[in-house]
Amino acid sequence: MTMLAAKPVQTGGADASATNAPRVSVRNLTKVFETKRGRHVALDNVSLDVAAGESLVLLGPSGCGKTTLLRCVAGLERPDSGEITVHGQTVFSSSAGIYRPPEHRRLSMVFQSYALWPHMTVGENIAYPLKNLRVPSGDIEPRVKTVLEMVGLGSFASAYPGQMSGGQQQRVALARAIVSNEGVVLFDEPLSNLDAKVRERLRVELLTMQRDIGFSSLYVTHDQAEAMALADRIAVMGVGRIAQLGKGDEIYRRPLSRYVANFVGKSNEIAGTLKARDGDYAVVETPLGVFRGKAGPNVQGDGQSIIVLFRPEAATLERDIPATHNRFAATLKHSTFLGTHLEWIVVSGHTPLVVTVGDRAAHPEGETLHFSIDPNLMQIFPADEAIS
Ligand SMILES: Nc1ncnc2c1ncn2[C@@H]1O[C@H](COP(=O)(O)OP(=O)(O)OP(=O)(O)O)[C@@H](O)[C@H]1O
Ligand SMILES: [Mg+2]
């Protein structure tokens, strides 16, 4: 590890290497695909920055534009408008007419499909980017050896990719991505072809490697747990756009929209009508009772149709009869033991809700129970807000 750290690539020139400037910067990026079915706006005015050493994860559903964004940064796709800088150097600018090809962007990429050369040995695959960078041949072998050891494949230099498991091949792809030590690695769902155990182990190894080497990464996944585990910050994507960008806990606790609240983690939704605004809070009348919660953007007019939203763990089991704000009664329909807690399906009126409680809460199915919810754990959004 120290060998890699001790051999930084000469970055030279007017770039961001010596400063805190972002390693990757995307500004107002738009990409439209013309297809037989018509125009599809795959990216609509997307902006983000990846700081030095940062792991930024793009999390979003299938087809929202994650791969397209990554391919634009890599230079494999030409955007319609916007700007991209890597290491402070402009690699794409529609206004200035700049487009640098992938090999001149000083970054590496790891794909879902490993993308190794089948006719080359593991060692030759990893040496490939170093040869392209014209690293002196005497330096190549020790560097290949170092990264192979880092990914736990010290004895595999002369093996061929076809003789290895998926997890091992992805380790080779990882070694190839970090061997040139360019400082920026793009990942497109690199673990999604692997089984759960291997995926989790590689995830931990990836984190360790990132800490040790200090590269910046833009990492695409549609797996929430993976995003939470790997990200310094997460950009939650909707179709062609970034719906919210922030730390994982911030996104979970303070979703800025119904879309984000529903995409990240589980949420309960109750429909109602706005009664009043009260500073950062709003009061909403619903068939389950009156609720006070944190008002999201565009919650303003009395009588507005509203969705009140809360996480399963936000509901607290109470002994007494619901009387005031933020309480509701519900019938226990189904209980599932999940090791550390119980997950209950309860029904209030006609509304099914999911709540989680400590595993000591033994109650028979069919019992009527009372719950309260802290106003700070309730989010309130306009009902007409798009949820995709
Ligand atoms: N070369 C292309 N030609 C036409 N449409 C394309 C092309 N590449 C992507 N698209 C469309 O752009 C949209 C975004 O695709 P993209 O591959 O970026 O999605 P994604 O978020 O990576 O999805 P997934 O999670 O399934 O990989 C999709 O609707 C896709 O059909
Ligand atoms: Mg994709």
Tab-separated table of C-alpha atoms and ligand atoms in Angstrom:
chain	number	residue	atom	x	y	z
A	1	MET	CA	0.000	0.000	0.000
A	2	THR	CA	2.770	2.380	0.889
A	3	MET	CA	4.401	1.683	-2.473
A	4	LEU	CA	1.380	3.055	-4.259
A	5	ALA	CA	1.081	6.006	-1.959
A	6	ALA	CA	4.783	6.728	-2.365
A	7	LYS	CA	4.485	6.841	-6.150
A	8	PRO	CA	1.914	9.454	-6.988
A	9	VAL	CA	1.324	10.047	-10.653
A	10	GLN	CA	2.827	13.329	-11.796
A	11	THR	CA	-0.185	15.519	-12.196
A	12	GLY	CA	1.572	18.771	-13.180
A	13	GLY	CA	0.042	21.860	-14.738
A	14	ALA	CA	-2.867	23.966	-13.583
A	15	ASP	CA	-4.942	21.327	-11.896
A	16	ALA	CA	-6.636	20.585	-8.623
A	17	SER	CA	-4.150	18.084	-7.205
A	18	ALA	CA	-2.596	20.396	-4.671
A	19	THR	CA	-5.793	22.056	-3.516
A	20	ASN	CA	-9.130	21.153	-2.017
A	21	ALA	CA	-10.833	21.752	-5.354
A	22	PRO	CA	-13.166	18.942	-6.497
A	23	ARG	CA	-11.592	16.023	-8.351
A	24	VAL	CA	-14.646	15.701	-10.540
A	25	SER	CA	-17.000	18.541	-11.240
A	26	VAL	CA	-20.144	18.236	-13.351
A	27	ARG	CA	-22.070	21.381	-14.254
A	28	ASN	CA	-25.480	21.610	-15.914
A	29	LEU	CA	-24.999	18.404	-17.817
A	30	THR	CA	-27.704	17.449	-20.297
A	31	LYS	CA	-27.769	14.338	-22.456
A	32	VAL	CA	-30.581	13.551	-24.862
A	33	PHE	CA	-30.889	10.254	-26.739
A	34	GLU	CA	-32.754	10.338	-30.037
A	35	THR	CA	-34.484	7.003	-30.466
A	36	LYS	CA	-37.140	5.568	-32.763
A	37	ARG	CA	-39.609	6.185	-29.950
A	38	GLY	CA	-38.588	9.851	-29.821
A	39	ARG	CA	-36.326	12.029	-27.677
A	40	HIS	CA	-35.330	10.755	-24.265
A	41	VAL	CA	-33.753	13.223	-21.849
A	42	ALA	CA	-31.415	10.885	-19.946
A	43	LEU	CA	-29.748	13.724	-18.002
A	44	ASP	CA	-31.454	17.046	-17.416
A	45	ASN	CA	-29.181	19.797	-16.143
A	46	VAL	CA	-27.278	17.654	-13.626
A	47	SER	CA	-24.557	19.185	-11.413
A	48	LEU	CA	-22.348	17.619	-8.740
A	49	ASP	CA	-18.825	17.702	-7.296
A	50	VAL	CA	-16.659	14.869	-6.000
A	51	ALA	CA	-14.133	16.138	-3.440
A	52	ALA	CA	-10.598	14.804	-3.053
A	53	GLY	CA	-10.741	11.364	-1.413
A	54	GLU	CA	-14.532	11.414	-1.389
A	55	SER	CA	-16.817	8.519	-2.250
A	56	LEU	CA	-19.917	9.924	-3.932
A	57	VAL	CA	-22.590	7.323	-4.662
A	58	LEU	CA	-25.233	7.747	-7.367
A	59	LEU	CA	-28.301	5.875	-6.135
A	60	GLY	CA	-31.408	5.560	-8.257
A	61	PRO	CA	-33.842	3.186	-9.966
A	62	SER	CA	-33.199	1.435	-13.252
A	63	GLY	CA	-33.172	3.776	-16.232
A	64	CYS	CA	-32.762	7.032	-14.272
A	65	GLY	CA	-29.461	7.890	-15.995
A	66	LYS	CA	-26.754	6.660	-13.593
A	67	THR	CA	-24.672	4.857	-16.205
A	68	THR	CA	-25.163	7.697	-18.673
A	69	LEU	CA	-23.763	10.185	-16.151
A	70	LEU	CA	-20.771	7.956	-15.436
A	71	ARG	CA	-20.112	7.405	-19.147
A	72	CYS	CA	-20.236	11.163	-19.760
A	73	VAL	CA	-17.616	11.706	-17.037
A	74	ALA	CA	-15.476	8.885	-18.483
A	75	GLY	CA	-15.715	10.315	-22.001
A	76	LEU	CA	-17.552	7.276	-23.390
A	77	GLU	CA	-20.643	9.389	-24.068
A	78	ARG	CA	-20.766	12.919	-25.435
A	79	PRO	CA	-23.219	15.155	-23.544
A	80	ASP	CA	-25.376	17.727	-25.367
A	81	SER	CA	-24.516	20.566	-23.033
A	82	GLY	CA	-22.738	21.393	-19.801
A	83	GLU	CA	-19.221	21.131	-18.448
A	84	ILE	CA	-17.098	18.427	-16.842
A	85	THR	CA	-13.754	18.910	-15.143
A	86	VAL	CA	-11.498	16.135	-13.823
A	87	HIS	CA	-8.539	17.061	-11.580
A	88	GLY	CA	-9.459	20.678	-12.292
A	89	GLN	CA	-8.957	20.260	-16.020
A	90	THR	CA	-11.871	20.808	-18.386
A	91	VAL	CA	-12.499	17.538	-20.214
A	92	PHE	CA	-15.854	18.541	-21.678
A	93	SER	CA	-17.400	21.928	-22.319
A	94	SER	CA	-20.198	22.491	-24.795
A	95	SER	CA	-19.711	26.274	-24.760
A	96	ALA	CA	-15.932	26.112	-25.277
A	97	GLY	CA	-16.157	23.171	-27.702
A	98	ILE	CA	-13.903	20.913	-25.582
A	99	TYR	CA	-14.109	17.119	-25.630
A	100	ARG	CA	-11.210	15.037	-24.356
A	101	PRO	CA	-11.241	11.297	-25.124
A	102	PRO	CA	-11.323	8.791	-22.235
A	103	GLU	CA	-7.583	8.055	-22.338
A	104	HIS	CA	-6.827	11.729	-21.675
A	105	ARG	CA	-9.078	12.118	-18.638
A	106	ARG	CA	-6.839	10.536	-15.999
A	107	LEU	CA	-9.428	8.319	-14.409
A	108	SER	CA	-10.244	4.635	-14.401
A	109	MET	CA	-13.471	2.700	-14.468
A	110	VAL	CA	-14.750	-0.583	-13.014
A	111	PHE	CA	-17.749	-2.138	-14.759
A	112	GLN	CA	-20.380	-4.612	-13.636
A	113	SER	CA	-19.093	-7.083	-16.225
A	114	TYR	CA	-15.384	-6.948	-15.129
A	115	ALA	CA	-14.313	-6.184	-18.747
A	116	LEU	CA	-10.990	-8.047	-18.508
A	117	TRP	CA	-9.026	-9.142	-21.597
A	118	PRO	CA	-9.590	-12.923	-21.746
A	119	HIS	CA	-6.406	-13.613	-23.749
A	120	MET	CA	-4.178	-11.817	-21.246
A	121	THR	CA	-3.041	-13.113	-17.875
A	122	VAL	CA	-4.117	-11.348	-14.709
A	123	GLY	CA	-0.703	-9.678	-14.507
A	124	GLU	CA	-0.907	-8.501	-18.133
A	125	ASN	CA	-4.436	-7.161	-17.617
A	126	ILE	CA	-3.283	-5.097	-14.659
A	127	ALA	CA	-0.106	-3.951	-16.405
A	128	TYR	CA	-2.116	-2.722	-19.398
A	129	PRO	CA	-2.933	0.809	-18.152
A	130	LEU	CA	0.667	1.262	-16.948
A	131	LYS	CA	1.964	0.416	-20.428
A	132	ASN	CA	-0.454	2.946	-21.901
A	133	LEU	CA	0.908	5.541	-19.508
A	134	ARG	CA	4.446	4.584	-20.642
A	135	VAL	CA	5.559	3.646	-17.144
A	136	PRO	CA	9.148	2.285	-17.388
A	137	SER	CA	9.012	-1.502	-17.750
A	138	GLY	CA	11.148	-2.100	-14.642
A	139	ASP	CA	8.527	-0.311	-12.518
A	140	ILE	CA	5.574	-2.219	-13.879
A	141	GLU	CA	6.111	-5.619	-12.279
A	142	PRO	CA	6.500	-4.396	-8.675
A	143	ARG	CA	3.426	-2.188	-9.006
A	144	VAL	CA	1.341	-5.041	-10.413
A	145	LYS	CA	2.555	-7.257	-7.568
A	146	THR	CA	1.635	-4.652	-4.948
A	147	VAL	CA	-1.938	-4.159	-6.158
A	148	LEU	CA	-2.463	-7.910	-6.606
A	149	GLU	CA	-1.507	-8.363	-2.976
A	150	MET	CA	-3.806	-5.537	-1.977
A	151	VAL	CA	-6.776	-7.296	-3.548
A	152	GLY	CA	-5.775	-10.647	-2.041
A	153	LEU	CA	-4.642	-12.293	-5.301
A	154	GLY	CA	-0.882	-12.331	-4.753
A	155	SER	CA	-0.421	-15.733	-6.387
A	156	PHE	CA	-2.654	-15.191	-9.425
A	157	ALA	CA	-0.429	-13.093	-11.712
A	158	SER	CA	-0.085	-15.830	-14.330
A	159	ALA	CA	-3.691	-17.078	-14.212
A	160	TYR	CA	-6.201	-16.237	-16.943
A	161	PRO	CA	-9.499	-14.476	-16.101
A	162	GLY	CA	-11.514	-17.433	-17.443
A	163	GLN	CA	-10.018	-19.631	-14.716
A	164	MET	CA	-11.280	-17.397	-11.911
A	165	SER	CA	-14.534	-16.855	-10.037
A	166	GLY	CA	-16.619	-13.713	-10.551
A	167	GLY	CA	-15.433	-12.257	-7.261
A	168	GLN	CA	-11.798	-12.886	-8.169
A	169	GLN	CA	-12.240	-11.357	-11.611
A	170	GLN	CA	-13.788	-8.263	-10.085
A	171	ARG	CA	-10.788	-8.019	-7.752
A	172	VAL	CA	-8.558	-8.045	-10.828
A	173	ALA	CA	-10.642	-5.259	-12.376
A	174	LEU	CA	-10.288	-3.329	-9.138
A	175	ALA	CA	-6.520	-3.843	-9.122
A	176	ARG	CA	-6.359	-2.619	-12.720
A	177	ALA	CA	-8.364	0.488	-11.796
A	178	ILE	CA	-6.071	1.483	-8.939
A	179	VAL	CA	-2.677	0.445	-10.314
A	180	SER	CA	-2.151	3.629	-12.301
A	181	ASN	CA	-3.039	5.652	-9.215
A	182	GLU	CA	-4.791	8.394	-11.177
A	183	GLY	CA	-6.824	9.396	-8.138
A	184	VAL	CA	-10.330	9.106	-9.640
A	185	VAL	CA	-12.181	5.796	-10.056
A	186	LEU	CA	-15.647	5.417	-11.588
A	187	PHE	CA	-17.636	2.337	-10.567
A	188	ASP	CA	-20.742	1.116	-12.387
A	189	GLU	CA	-22.500	-1.442	-10.151
A	190	PRO	CA	-19.235	-3.385	-9.712
A	191	LEU	CA	-20.626	-5.792	-7.107
A	192	SER	CA	-24.069	-6.529	-8.487
A	193	ASN	CA	-23.066	-9.725	-10.324
A	194	LEU	CA	-21.660	-11.289	-7.165
A	195	ASP	CA	-23.447	-13.308	-4.519
A	196	ALA	CA	-24.358	-11.622	-1.228
A	197	LYS	CA	-21.404	-12.898	0.859
A	198	VAL	CA	-18.736	-12.020	-1.717
A	199	ARG	CA	-20.432	-8.680	-2.311
A	200	GLU	CA	-20.246	-7.769	1.351
A	201	ARG	CA	-16.607	-8.793	1.679
A	202	LEU	CA	-15.573	-6.865	-1.403
A	203	ARG	CA	-17.506	-3.871	-0.162
A	204	VAL	CA	-15.445	-3.821	3.033
A	205	GLU	CA	-12.202	-4.328	1.089
A	206	LEU	CA	-13.102	-1.508	-1.242
A	207	LEU	CA	-13.668	0.827	1.701
A	208	THR	CA	-10.330	-0.132	3.261
A	209	MET	CA	-8.547	0.371	-0.037
A	210	GLN	CA	-10.114	3.746	-0.553
A	211	ARG	CA	-9.017	4.852	2.927
A	212	ASP	CA	-5.468	3.533	2.361
A	213	ILE	CA	-4.922	4.912	-1.133
A	214	GLY	CA	-7.193	7.935	-0.928
A	215	PHE	CA	-8.741	7.943	-4.390
A	216	SER	CA	-11.968	9.810	-5.173
A	217	SER	CA	-14.839	7.777	-6.510
A	218	LEU	CA	-18.135	8.156	-8.280
A	219	TYR	CA	-19.972	4.913	-7.561
A	220	VAL	CA	-23.227	3.829	-9.200
A	221	THR	CA	-25.636	1.461	-7.512
A	222	HIS	CA	-29.355	0.859	-7.106
A	223	ASP	CA	-28.735	-0.944	-3.800
A	224	GLN	CA	-29.493	1.247	-0.781
A	225	ALA	CA	-27.470	-0.769	1.707
A	226	GLU	CA	-24.437	-0.609	-0.573
A	227	ALA	CA	-24.905	3.138	-1.008
A	228	MET	CA	-25.165	3.704	2.749
A	229	ALA	CA	-22.089	1.549	3.422
A	230	LEU	CA	-19.823	3.067	0.786
A	231	ALA	CA	-20.846	6.689	0.517
A	232	ASP	CA	-19.455	9.813	2.088
A	233	ARG	CA	-22.376	11.461	0.289
A	234	ILE	CA	-25.233	10.044	-1.757
A	235	ALA	CA	-26.872	11.622	-4.798
A	236	VAL	CA	-30.378	10.155	-5.035
A	237	MET	CA	-31.431	10.285	-8.671
A	238	GLY	CA	-34.899	10.535	-10.180
A	239	VAL	CA	-35.340	10.270	-13.941
A	240	GLY	CA	-32.537	12.371	-15.444
A	241	ARG	CA	-32.042	14.509	-12.348
A	242	ILE	CA	-30.578	14.604	-8.851
A	243	ALA	CA	-33.454	14.588	-6.380
A	244	GLN	CA	-31.266	15.088	-3.283
A	245	LEU	CA	-27.565	15.096	-2.509
A	246	GLY	CA	-26.254	14.726	1.029
A	247	LYS	CA	-24.971	12.390	3.715
A	248	GLY	CA	-26.824	9.104	4.070
A	249	ASP	CA	-28.349	9.843	7.484
A	250	GLU	CA	-29.450	13.294	6.324
A	251	ILE	CA	-31.235	11.820	3.323
A	252	TYR	CA	-32.888	9.172	5.477
A	253	ARG	CA	-33.964	11.561	8.255
A	254	ARG	CA	-34.669	14.670	6.214
A	255	PRO	CA	-35.844	13.643	2.762
A	256	LEU	CA	-36.661	16.749	0.750
A	257	SER	CA	-39.412	15.079	-1.250
A	258	ARG	CA	-41.875	12.209	-1.241
A	259	TYR	CA	-39.824	10.608	-3.971
A	260	VAL	CA	-36.640	10.462	-1.867
A	261	ALA	CA	-38.529	9.387	1.265
A	262	ASN	CA	-40.063	6.475	-0.608
A	263	PHE	CA	-36.951	5.458	-2.511
A	264	VAL	CA	-34.612	5.452	0.499
A	265	GLY	CA	-35.883	3.290	3.355
A	266	LYS	CA	-39.460	2.388	4.224
A	267	SER	CA	-42.116	5.052	4.711
A	268	ASN	CA	-45.734	5.217	5.805
A	269	GLU	CA	-47.967	7.712	4.045
A	270	ILE	CA	-51.213	9.188	5.343
A	271	ALA	CA	-53.301	11.507	3.156
A	272	GLY	CA	-54.780	14.633	4.728
A	273	THR	CA	-55.537	18.342	4.494
A	274	LEU	CA	-53.357	21.222	5.650
A	275	LYS	CA	-54.878	23.073	8.626
A	276	ALA	CA	-52.076	25.490	9.515
A	277	ARG	CA	-48.421	26.382	9.077
A	278	ASP	CA	-46.472	26.917	12.279
A	279	GLY	CA	-42.860	27.976	11.636
A	280	ASP	CA	-41.001	24.960	10.235
A	281	TYR	CA	-43.976	22.755	11.078
A	282	ALA	CA	-47.399	22.132	9.598
A	283	VAL	CA	-50.602	20.782	11.139
A	284	VAL	CA	-52.583	18.326	9.058
A	285	GLU	CA	-56.014	16.801	9.512
A	286	THR	CA	-56.242	13.145	8.468
A	287	PRO	CA	-58.778	10.326	8.936
A	288	LEU	CA	-56.383	8.912	11.595
A	289	GLY	CA	-56.264	12.149	13.583
A	290	VAL	CA	-54.434	15.474	13.586
A	291	PHE	CA	-50.679	15.385	12.982
A	292	ARG	CA	-48.002	18.009	13.398
A	293	GLY	CA	-44.764	17.492	11.503
A	294	LYS	CA	-41.872	19.099	9.662
A	295	ALA	CA	-43.125	20.919	6.594
A	296	GLY	CA	-41.323	20.126	3.339
A	297	PRO	CA	-40.946	22.602	0.457
A	298	ASN	CA	-44.177	23.949	-1.082
A	299	VAL	CA	-46.405	23.156	1.889
A	300	GLN	CA	-48.253	26.428	2.207
A	301	GLY	CA	-51.979	26.933	1.540
A	302	ASP	CA	-54.711	26.012	4.038
A	303	GLY	CA	-56.882	23.275	2.626
A	304	GLN	CA	-53.962	21.961	0.510
A	305	SER	CA	-53.962	18.199	-0.105
A	306	ILE	CA	-51.109	16.747	1.906
A	307	ILE	CA	-49.212	13.534	2.510
A	308	VAL	CA	-47.905	12.931	6.034
A	309	LEU	CA	-44.964	10.596	6.070
A	310	PHE	CA	-43.135	8.699	8.818
A	311	ARG	CA	-40.605	5.855	9.127
A	312	PRO	CA	-41.664	2.554	10.779
A	313	GLU	CA	-39.357	3.183	13.748
A	314	ALA	CA	-40.799	6.669	14.372
A	315	ALA	CA	-43.998	5.246	15.911
A	316	THR	CA	-43.861	4.704	19.692
A	317	LEU	CA	-46.221	2.286	21.406
A	318	GLU	CA	-48.296	4.073	24.093
A	319	ARG	CA	-50.528	2.813	26.905
A	320	ASP	CA	-53.190	5.503	27.018
A	321	ILE	CA	-56.053	6.409	24.696
A	322	PRO	CA	-55.100	8.753	21.848
A	323	ALA	CA	-56.409	12.236	22.509
A	324	THR	CA	-54.068	14.936	21.279
A	325	HIS	CA	-51.941	15.541	18.172
A	326	ASN	CA	-49.678	12.903	16.721
A	327	ARG	CA	-51.431	9.888	18.141
A	328	PHE	CA	-53.381	7.174	16.440
A	329	ALA	CA	-55.082	3.883	17.274
A	330	ALA	CA	-54.553	0.830	15.074
A	331	THR	CA	-55.267	-2.888	15.041
A	332	LEU	CA	-52.321	-5.295	14.970
A	333	LYS	CA	-52.705	-7.498	11.899
A	334	HIS	CA	-49.398	-9.262	11.571
A	335	SER	CA	-46.148	-9.469	13.515
A	336	THR	CA	-42.752	-10.571	12.166
A	337	PHE	CA	-39.765	-11.284	14.427
A	338	LEU	CA	-36.613	-9.780	12.893
A	339	GLY	CA	-33.969	-10.582	15.517
A	340	THR	CA	-33.372	-7.127	16.987
A	341	HIS	CA	-36.978	-5.944	16.701
A	342	LEU	CA	-40.519	-6.796	15.653
A	343	GLU	CA	-42.084	-5.475	12.494
A	344	TRP	CA	-45.836	-4.998	12.765
A	345	ILE	CA	-48.418	-4.451	10.089
A	346	VAL	CA	-51.189	-2.444	11.734
A	347	VAL	CA	-54.366	-0.988	10.253
A	348	SER	CA	-55.869	2.316	11.306
A	349	GLY	CA	-59.286	2.852	9.740
A	350	HIS	CA	-58.547	1.596	6.238
A	351	THR	CA	-54.891	2.624	6.223
A	352	PRO	CA	-52.265	-0.148	6.559
A	353	LEU	CA	-49.052	0.993	8.271
A	354	VAL	CA	-45.709	-0.626	9.088
A	355	VAL	CA	-44.219	0.043	12.515
A	356	THR	CA	-41.225	-1.463	14.292
A	357	VAL	CA	-41.019	-2.005	18.039
A	358	GLY	CA	-38.616	-3.631	20.527
A	359	ASP	CA	-38.766	-7.434	20.561
A	360	ARG	CA	-40.259	-7.537	24.087
A	361	ALA	CA	-43.531	-6.050	22.900
A	362	ALA	CA	-45.683	-9.203	22.988
A	363	HIS	CA	-49.184	-8.429	21.761
A	364	PRO	CA	-51.711	-10.740	20.146
A	365	GLU	CA	-52.770	-10.126	16.585
A	366	GLY	CA	-56.167	-8.393	16.551
A	367	GLU	CA	-55.402	-6.175	19.583
A	368	THR	CA	-56.049	-2.428	19.316
A	369	LEU	CA	-52.900	-0.455	20.092
A	370	HIS	CA	-52.059	3.233	20.467
A	371	PHE	CA	-49.053	4.962	18.964
A	372	SER	CA	-47.508	8.411	19.132
A	373	ILE	CA	-45.066	10.065	16.768
A	374	ASP	CA	-42.543	12.820	17.526
A	375	PRO	CA	-43.352	15.808	15.226
A	376	ASN	CA	-39.658	15.986	14.297
A	377	LEU	CA	-39.915	12.479	12.841
A	378	MET	CA	-42.863	13.310	10.602
A	379	GLN	CA	-42.459	14.883	7.184
A	380	ILE	CA	-45.192	16.724	5.381
A	381	PHE	CA	-45.322	17.084	1.596
A	382	PRO	CA	-47.864	18.293	-0.979
A	383	ALA	CA	-49.920	15.328	-2.227
A	384	ASP	CA	-49.506	16.341	-5.860
A	385	GLU	CA	-45.704	16.092	-5.706
A	386	ALA	CA	-44.291	13.669	-8.274
A	387	ILE	CA	-43.080	10.441	-6.713
A	388	SER	CA	-40.877	9.172	-9.556
B	1	LIG	N1	-27.368	4.585	-26.335
B	1	LIG	C1	-28.602	4.860	-25.962
B	1	LIG	N2	-29.570	5.128	-26.871
B	1	LIG	C2	-30.824	5.441	-26.513
B	1	LIG	N3	-31.246	5.500	-25.224
B	1	LIG	C3	-30.357	5.236	-24.276
B	1	LIG	C4	-28.993	4.897	-24.570
B	1	LIG	N4	-28.325	4.692	-23.420
B	1	LIG	C5	-29.228	4.884	-22.431
B	1	LIG	N5	-30.443	5.210	-22.932
B	1	LIG	C6	-31.650	5.513	-22.164
B	1	LIG	O1	-31.345	6.502	-21.201
B	1	LIG	C7	-31.938	6.196	-19.950
B	1	LIG	C8	-30.895	6.106	-18.874
B	1	LIG	O2	-30.114	4.934	-19.098
B	1	LIG	P1	-28.955	4.495	-18.106
B	1	LIG	O3	-28.289	3.313	-18.688
B	1	LIG	O4	-28.108	5.685	-17.807
B	1	LIG	O5	-29.780	4.102	-16.806
B	1	LIG	P2	-29.283	3.505	-15.420
B	1	LIG	O6	-29.738	4.442	-14.358
B	1	LIG	O7	-27.835	3.194	-15.478
B	1	LIG	O8	-30.151	2.182	-15.302
B	1	LIG	P3	-29.747	0.690	-14.758
B	1	LIG	O9	-29.863	0.779	-13.249
B	1	LIG	O10	-30.803	-0.170	-15.336
B	1	LIG	O11	-28.377	0.374	-15.220
B	1	LIG	C9	-32.741	4.918	-20.163
B	1	LIG	O12	-34.090	5.254	-20.412
B	1	LIG	C10	-32.112	4.301	-21.382
B	1	LIG	O13	-33.055	3.555	-22.109
B	2	MG	MG	-26.739	1.427	-15.436
